[in-house]
Amino acid sequence: MSDRLKIAVPNKGRLSDRAVDLLSDAGLHVPKHARRLLANVDERWQLLFVRTQDVPEYVATGTADVGITGRDLVQEAGLAVKELMPLGFGKCRMVVAVPKNAQHHGLTNLQNKRIATAFPRITRDFFRSKRVEIEIVPLSGATEIAPQVGVADAIVDLVETGSTLRQHGLVEVEAIMDSEAILIAGSECRVECRHLRIELEAALGSVLAAQQKRYLMLNLPLVKLAQVRELLPGITSPTVMNLLSREDWVAVHSVVNEKDINTLIPKLKEVGAQGILVLPIERMVS
Ligand code: AMP
């Protein structure tokens, strides 16, 4: 077997582009034309482009060393794989939903009802844990129309905003799990590529950490430094540098949360900051 780390990646569907983009940000560049079944990236990585729901199987059997797929699909597969890290995209929730005019607005009211779902294992385990007997109607997709056409009384499905449920006259009764794209691995990692798995995890982790952050640069009268210091925590503390031929001014650099930028800028200007620049950060290792 080759010493390349084999990475199973969704070949199409919701998670595919984001997975490839994330790998690319982590330094594993795959040209668009190379996204066939197998793509080698330098001498160390091999990407296997497979269906999203097949990724757990590829990883569990050792055909791939690691894989990217949805947490929901991993749980449904029930195979011996472990989650190495959440990847911050493909976020959704798995919920139980019923027609909004139905009488059964509650789990116990679903006793002996038919539940349509593409997730029979998770659904069965969930209702069992709640001690509610149900009949599962396994469907591979479009479950939201099942109650309308009389195939089922309720559904278990993934939702992001809930708008698809509402469009089909359904309301959520209970959330079963939160899902997002995750990196998974089999129980054993081949010795020859253990270091590559550690390298991949570190690279992905540094990209994900950087996505939430921005690099902020500004100039400031020296006398205002204490006030700005309070506004800018930085990772440890902001970097302060002299400006050439301006002894009464300094340049301040700091790492800030992306979500705080818009509220921070007016406060910095009020204190007297000028020449404010906000830059993306590619990687962050703390
Ligand atoms: P695919 O069938 O290849 O398009 O991928 C489906 C996977 O995308 C699911 O198993 C989830 O992990 C993820 N996902 C994220 N948001 C949603 C959503 N709103 N509906 C369905 N799947 C979603």
GROMACS .gro file of N, CA, C and O in nm, residues 21-84:
model
  256
   21ASP      N    1  -1.246   2.316  -0.109
   21ASP     CA    2  -1.192   2.450  -0.078
   21ASP      C    3  -1.112   2.447   0.053
   21ASP      O    4  -1.006   2.507   0.063
   22LEU      N    5  -1.166   2.376   0.152
   22LEU     CA    6  -1.097   2.370   0.281
   22LEU      C    7  -0.962   2.300   0.266
   22LEU      O    8  -0.860   2.346   0.320
   23LEU      N    9  -0.961   2.189   0.192
   23LEU     CA   10  -0.834   2.117   0.170
   23LEU      C   11  -0.735   2.207   0.095
   23LEU      O   12  -0.616   2.210   0.127
   24SER      N   13  -0.788   2.282   0.001
   24SER     CA   14  -0.702   2.372  -0.076
   24SER      C   15  -0.644   2.480   0.015
   24SER      O   16  -0.524   2.510   0.009
   25ASP      N   17  -0.727   2.537   0.102
   25ASP     CA   18  -0.677   2.638   0.198
   25ASP      C   19  -0.571   2.578   0.290
   25ASP      O   20  -0.482   2.648   0.339
   26ALA      N   21  -0.581   2.446   0.314
   26ALA     CA   22  -0.484   2.380   0.401
   26ALA      C   23  -0.360   2.334   0.322
   26ALA      O   24  -0.275   2.263   0.375
   27GLY      N   25  -0.353   2.372   0.194
   27GLY     CA   26  -0.233   2.344   0.115
   27GLY      C   27  -0.244   2.223   0.025
   27GLY      O   28  -0.147   2.186  -0.042
   28LEU      N   29  -0.361   2.156   0.022
   28LEU     CA   30  -0.380   2.039  -0.067
   28LEU      C   31  -0.459   2.086  -0.188
   28LEU      O   32  -0.583   2.081  -0.189
   29HIS      N   33  -0.390   2.137  -0.288
   29HIS     CA   34  -0.457   2.196  -0.403
   29HIS      C   35  -0.492   2.090  -0.506
   29HIS      O   36  -0.406   2.017  -0.553
   30VAL      N   37  -0.622   2.083  -0.538
   30VAL     CA   38  -0.665   1.989  -0.641
   30VAL      C   39  -0.726   2.069  -0.756
   30VAL      O   40  -0.829   2.133  -0.738
   31PRO      N   41  -0.663   2.070  -0.872
   31PRO     CA   42  -0.722   2.144  -0.984
   31PRO      C   43  -0.859   2.086  -1.018
   31PRO      O   44  -0.881   1.965  -1.002
   32LYS      N   45  -0.952   2.173  -1.062
   32LYS     CA   46  -1.090   2.130  -1.092
   32LYS      C   47  -1.093   2.009  -1.186
   32LYS      O   48  -1.166   1.913  -1.161
   33HIS      N   49  -1.008   2.012  -1.292
   33HIS     CA   50  -1.013   1.904  -1.390
   33HIS      C   51  -0.966   1.770  -1.331
   33HIS      O   52  -0.991   1.665  -1.387
   34ALA      N   53  -0.899   1.776  -1.215
   34ALA     CA   54  -0.844   1.651  -1.157
   34ALA      C   55  -0.941   1.584  -1.058
   34ALA      O   56  -0.910   1.483  -0.999
   35ARG      N   57  -1.061   1.645  -1.043
   35ARG     CA   58  -1.153   1.588  -0.944
   35ARG      C   59  -1.231   1.469  -0.999
   35ARG      O   60  -1.352   1.472  -1.011
   36ARG      N   61  -1.155   1.367  -1.039
   36ARG     CA   62  -1.221   1.244  -1.083
   36ARG      C   63  -1.220   1.150  -0.964
   36ARG      O   64  -1.214   1.194  -0.851
   37LEU      N   65  -1.219   1.020  -0.985
   37LEU     CA   66  -1.226   0.928  -0.873
   37LEU      C   67  -1.105   0.942  -0.781
   37LEU      O   68  -1.118   0.949  -0.659
   38LEU      N   69  -0.986   0.952  -0.841
   38LEU     CA   70  -0.863   0.962  -0.762
   38LEU      C   71  -0.783   1.084  -0.806
   38LEU      O   72  -0.772   1.111  -0.925
   39ALA      N   73  -0.728   1.156  -0.710
   39ALA     CA   74  -0.640   1.268  -0.745
   39ALA      C   75  -0.522   1.268  -0.649
   39ALA      O   76  -0.542   1.271  -0.527
   40ASN      N   77  -0.403   1.264  -0.703
   40ASN     CA   78  -0.283   1.272  -0.620
   40ASN      C   79  -0.244   1.418  -0.601
   40ASN      O   80  -0.249   1.496  -0.695
   41VAL      N   81  -0.208   1.454  -0.478
   41VAL     CA   82  -0.160   1.589  -0.450
   41VAL      C   83  -0.019   1.574  -0.397
   41VAL      O   84   0.001   1.507  -0.295
   42ASP      N   85   0.077   1.632  -0.460
   42ASP     CA   86   0.222   1.608  -0.442
   42ASP      C   87   0.249   1.461  -0.409
   42ASP      O   88   0.175   1.374  -0.455
   43GLU      N   89   0.352   1.432  -0.332
   43GLU     CA   90   0.385   1.289  -0.312
   43GLU      C   91   0.316   1.231  -0.190
   43GLU      O   92   0.336   1.115  -0.156
   44ARG      N   93   0.235   1.315  -0.120
   44ARG     CA   94   0.193   1.269   0.012
   44ARG      C   95   0.044   1.239   0.027
   44ARG      O   96   0.005   1.164   0.115
   45TRP      N   97  -0.040   1.300  -0.057
   45TRP     CA   98  -0.183   1.284  -0.036
   45TRP      C   99  -0.249   1.219  -0.156
   45TRP      O  100  -0.208   1.242  -0.269
   46GLN      N  101  -0.354   1.144  -0.131
   46GLN     CA  102  -0.438   1.094  -0.240
   46GLN      C  103  -0.584   1.116  -0.204
   46GLN      O  104  -0.630   1.071  -0.098
   47LEU      N  105  -0.654   1.190  -0.290
   47LEU     CA  106  -0.795   1.217  -0.264
   47LEU      C  107  -0.882   1.117  -0.340
   47LEU      O  108  -0.859   1.093  -0.460
   48LEU      N  109  -0.978   1.058  -0.271
   48LEU     CA  110  -1.073   0.966  -0.334
   48LEU      C  111  -1.207   1.037  -0.338
   48LEU      O  112  -1.263   1.067  -0.232
   49PHE      N  113  -1.256   1.068  -0.458
   49PHE     CA  114  -1.384   1.139  -0.469
   49PHE      C  115  -1.497   1.037  -0.475
   49PHE      O  116  -1.511   0.963  -0.572
   50VAL      N  117  -1.576   1.033  -0.368
   50VAL     CA  118  -1.682   0.932  -0.356
   50VAL      C  119  -1.810   0.999  -0.309
   50VAL      O  120  -1.810   1.116  -0.270
   51ARG      N  121  -1.921   0.925  -0.308
   51ARG     CA  122  -2.048   0.984  -0.261
   51ARG      C  123  -2.039   1.015  -0.112
   51ARG      O  124  -1.981   0.936  -0.036
   52THR      N  125  -2.101   1.125  -0.073
   52THR     CA  126  -2.092   1.171   0.067
   52THR      C  127  -2.132   1.061   0.166
   52THR      O  128  -2.066   1.041   0.266
   53GLN      N  129  -2.239   0.988   0.132
   53GLN     CA  130  -2.286   0.886   0.227
   53GLN      C  131  -2.199   0.761   0.228
   53GLN      O  132  -2.212   0.679   0.319
   54ASP      N  133  -2.111   0.747   0.128
   54ASP     CA  134  -2.021   0.631   0.124
   54ASP      C  135  -1.890   0.656   0.199
   54ASP      O  136  -1.812   0.563   0.221
   55VAL      N  137  -1.864   0.782   0.236
   55VAL     CA  138  -1.736   0.814   0.300
   55VAL      C  139  -1.712   0.730   0.428
   55VAL      O  140  -1.603   0.674   0.445
   56PRO      N  141  -1.811   0.714   0.517
   56PRO     CA  142  -1.785   0.633   0.637
   56PRO      C  143  -1.742   0.490   0.603
   56PRO      O  144  -1.653   0.435   0.668
   57GLU      N  145  -1.802   0.432   0.500
   57GLU     CA  146  -1.769   0.296   0.458
   57GLU      C  147  -1.624   0.288   0.408
   57GLU      O  148  -1.548   0.198   0.446
   58TYR      N  149  -1.584   0.384   0.325
   58TYR     CA  150  -1.447   0.385   0.274
   58TYR      C  151  -1.346   0.394   0.388
   58TYR      O  152  -1.241   0.330   0.387
   59VAL      N  153  -1.381   0.475   0.488
   59VAL     CA  154  -1.289   0.495   0.601
   59VAL      C  155  -1.290   0.373   0.693
   59VAL      O  156  -1.184   0.326   0.737
   60ALA      N  157  -1.409   0.320   0.720
   60ALA     CA  158  -1.419   0.205   0.812
   60ALA      C  159  -1.346   0.083   0.758
   60ALA      O  160  -1.287   0.006   0.834
   61THR      N  161  -1.347   0.067   0.625
   61THR     CA  162  -1.282  -0.050   0.566
   61THR      C  163  -1.133  -0.027   0.542
   61THR      O  164  -1.062  -0.118   0.497
   62GLY      N  165  -1.087   0.096   0.564
   62GLY     CA  166  -0.944   0.125   0.547
   62GLY      C  167  -0.908   0.158   0.403
   62GLY      O  168  -0.790   0.178   0.371
   63THR      N  169  -1.007   0.164   0.314
   63THR     CA  170  -0.980   0.205   0.176
   63THR      C  171  -0.929   0.349   0.176
   63THR      O  172  -0.844   0.388   0.097
   64ALA      N  173  -0.986   0.429   0.266
   64ALA     CA  174  -0.934   0.565   0.289
   64ALA      C  175  -0.888   0.573   0.434
   64ALA      O  176  -0.944   0.506   0.521
   65ASP      N  177  -0.785   0.655   0.459
   65ASP     CA  178  -0.736   0.670   0.597
   65ASP      C  179  -0.823   0.767   0.676
   65ASP      O  180  -0.847   0.749   0.795
   66VAL      N  181  -0.865   0.874   0.608
   66VAL     CA  182  -0.953   0.972   0.670
   66VAL      C  183  -1.059   1.011   0.568
   66VAL      O  184  -1.047   0.976   0.450
   67GLY      N  185  -1.162   1.084   0.613
   67GLY     CA  186  -1.266   1.126   0.519
   67GLY      C  187  -1.339   1.248   0.569
   67GLY      O  188  -1.335   1.280   0.689
   68ILE      N  189  -1.404   1.315   0.476
   68ILE     CA  190  -1.487   1.431   0.511
   68ILE      C  191  -1.631   1.397   0.474
   68ILE      O  192  -1.659   1.359   0.359
   69THR      N  193  -1.721   1.409   0.571
   69THR     CA  194  -1.862   1.381   0.545
   69THR      C  195  -1.946   1.446   0.656
   69THR      O  196  -1.891   1.512   0.744
   70GLY      N  197  -2.079   1.426   0.651
   70GLY     CA  198  -2.165   1.484   0.754
   70GLY      C  199  -2.169   1.395   0.878
   70GLY      O  200  -2.168   1.273   0.866
   71ARG      N  201  -2.178   1.460   0.995
   71ARG     CA  202  -2.187   1.381   1.119
   71ARG      C  203  -2.311   1.292   1.119
   71ARG      O  204  -2.310   1.180   1.169
   72ASP      N  205  -2.420   1.341   1.058
   72ASP     CA  206  -2.545   1.263   1.050
   72ASP      C  207  -2.522   1.133   0.975
   72ASP      O  208  -2.570   1.027   1.016
   73LEU      N  209  -2.445   1.142   0.866
   73LEU     CA  210  -2.421   1.022   0.784
   73LEU      C  211  -2.332   0.921   0.855
   73LEU      O  212  -2.348   0.800   0.840
   74VAL      N  213  -2.240   0.973   0.937
   74VAL     CA  214  -2.152   0.885   1.015
   74VAL      C  215  -2.234   0.810   1.119
   74VAL      O  216  -2.223   0.688   1.135
   75GLN      N  217  -2.321   0.886   1.186
   75GLN     CA  218  -2.404   0.821   1.290
   75GLN      C  219  -2.499   0.719   1.226
   75GLN      O  220  -2.519   0.611   1.280
   76GLU      N  221  -2.556   0.754   1.112
   76GLU     CA  222  -2.649   0.662   1.046
   76GLU      C  223  -2.577   0.535   1.000
   76GLU      O  224  -2.631   0.426   1.007
   77ALA      N  225  -2.453   0.550   0.955
   77ALA     CA  226  -2.379   0.433   0.906
   77ALA      C  227  -2.348   0.336   1.020
   77ALA      O  228  -2.342   0.215   0.999
   78GLY      N  229  -2.329   0.387   1.140
   78GLY     CA  230  -2.304   0.300   1.256
   78GLY      C  231  -2.177   0.217   1.241
   78GLY      O  232  -2.172   0.104   1.288
   79LEU      N  233  -2.077   0.271   1.175
   79LEU     CA  234  -1.952   0.197   1.152
   79LEU      C  235  -1.843   0.241   1.250
   79LEU      O  236  -1.856   0.345   1.316
   80ALA      N  237  -1.734   0.161   1.252
   80ALA     CA  238  -1.627   0.191   1.347
   80ALA      C  239  -1.535   0.300   1.293
   80ALA      O  240  -1.426   0.275   1.244
   81VAL      N  241  -1.585   0.425   1.297
   81VAL     CA  242  -1.501   0.540   1.262
   81VAL      C  243  -1.514   0.642   1.374
   81VAL      O  244  -1.612   0.643   1.446
   82LYS      N  245  -1.411   0.727   1.386
   82LYS     CA  246  -1.421   0.828   1.491
   82LYS      C  247  -1.408   0.968   1.433
   82LYS      O  248  -1.343   0.989   1.329
   83GLU      N  249  -1.474   1.062   1.502
   83GLU     CA  250  -1.469   1.202   1.458
   83GLU      C  251  -1.339   1.264   1.505
   83GLU      O  252  -1.309   1.262   1.624
   84LEU      N  253  -1.259   1.317   1.411
   84LEU     CA  254  -1.134   1.382   1.451
   84LEU      C  255  -1.156   1.530   1.480
   84LEU      O  256  -1.099   1.584   1.573
   0.00000   0.00000   0.00000
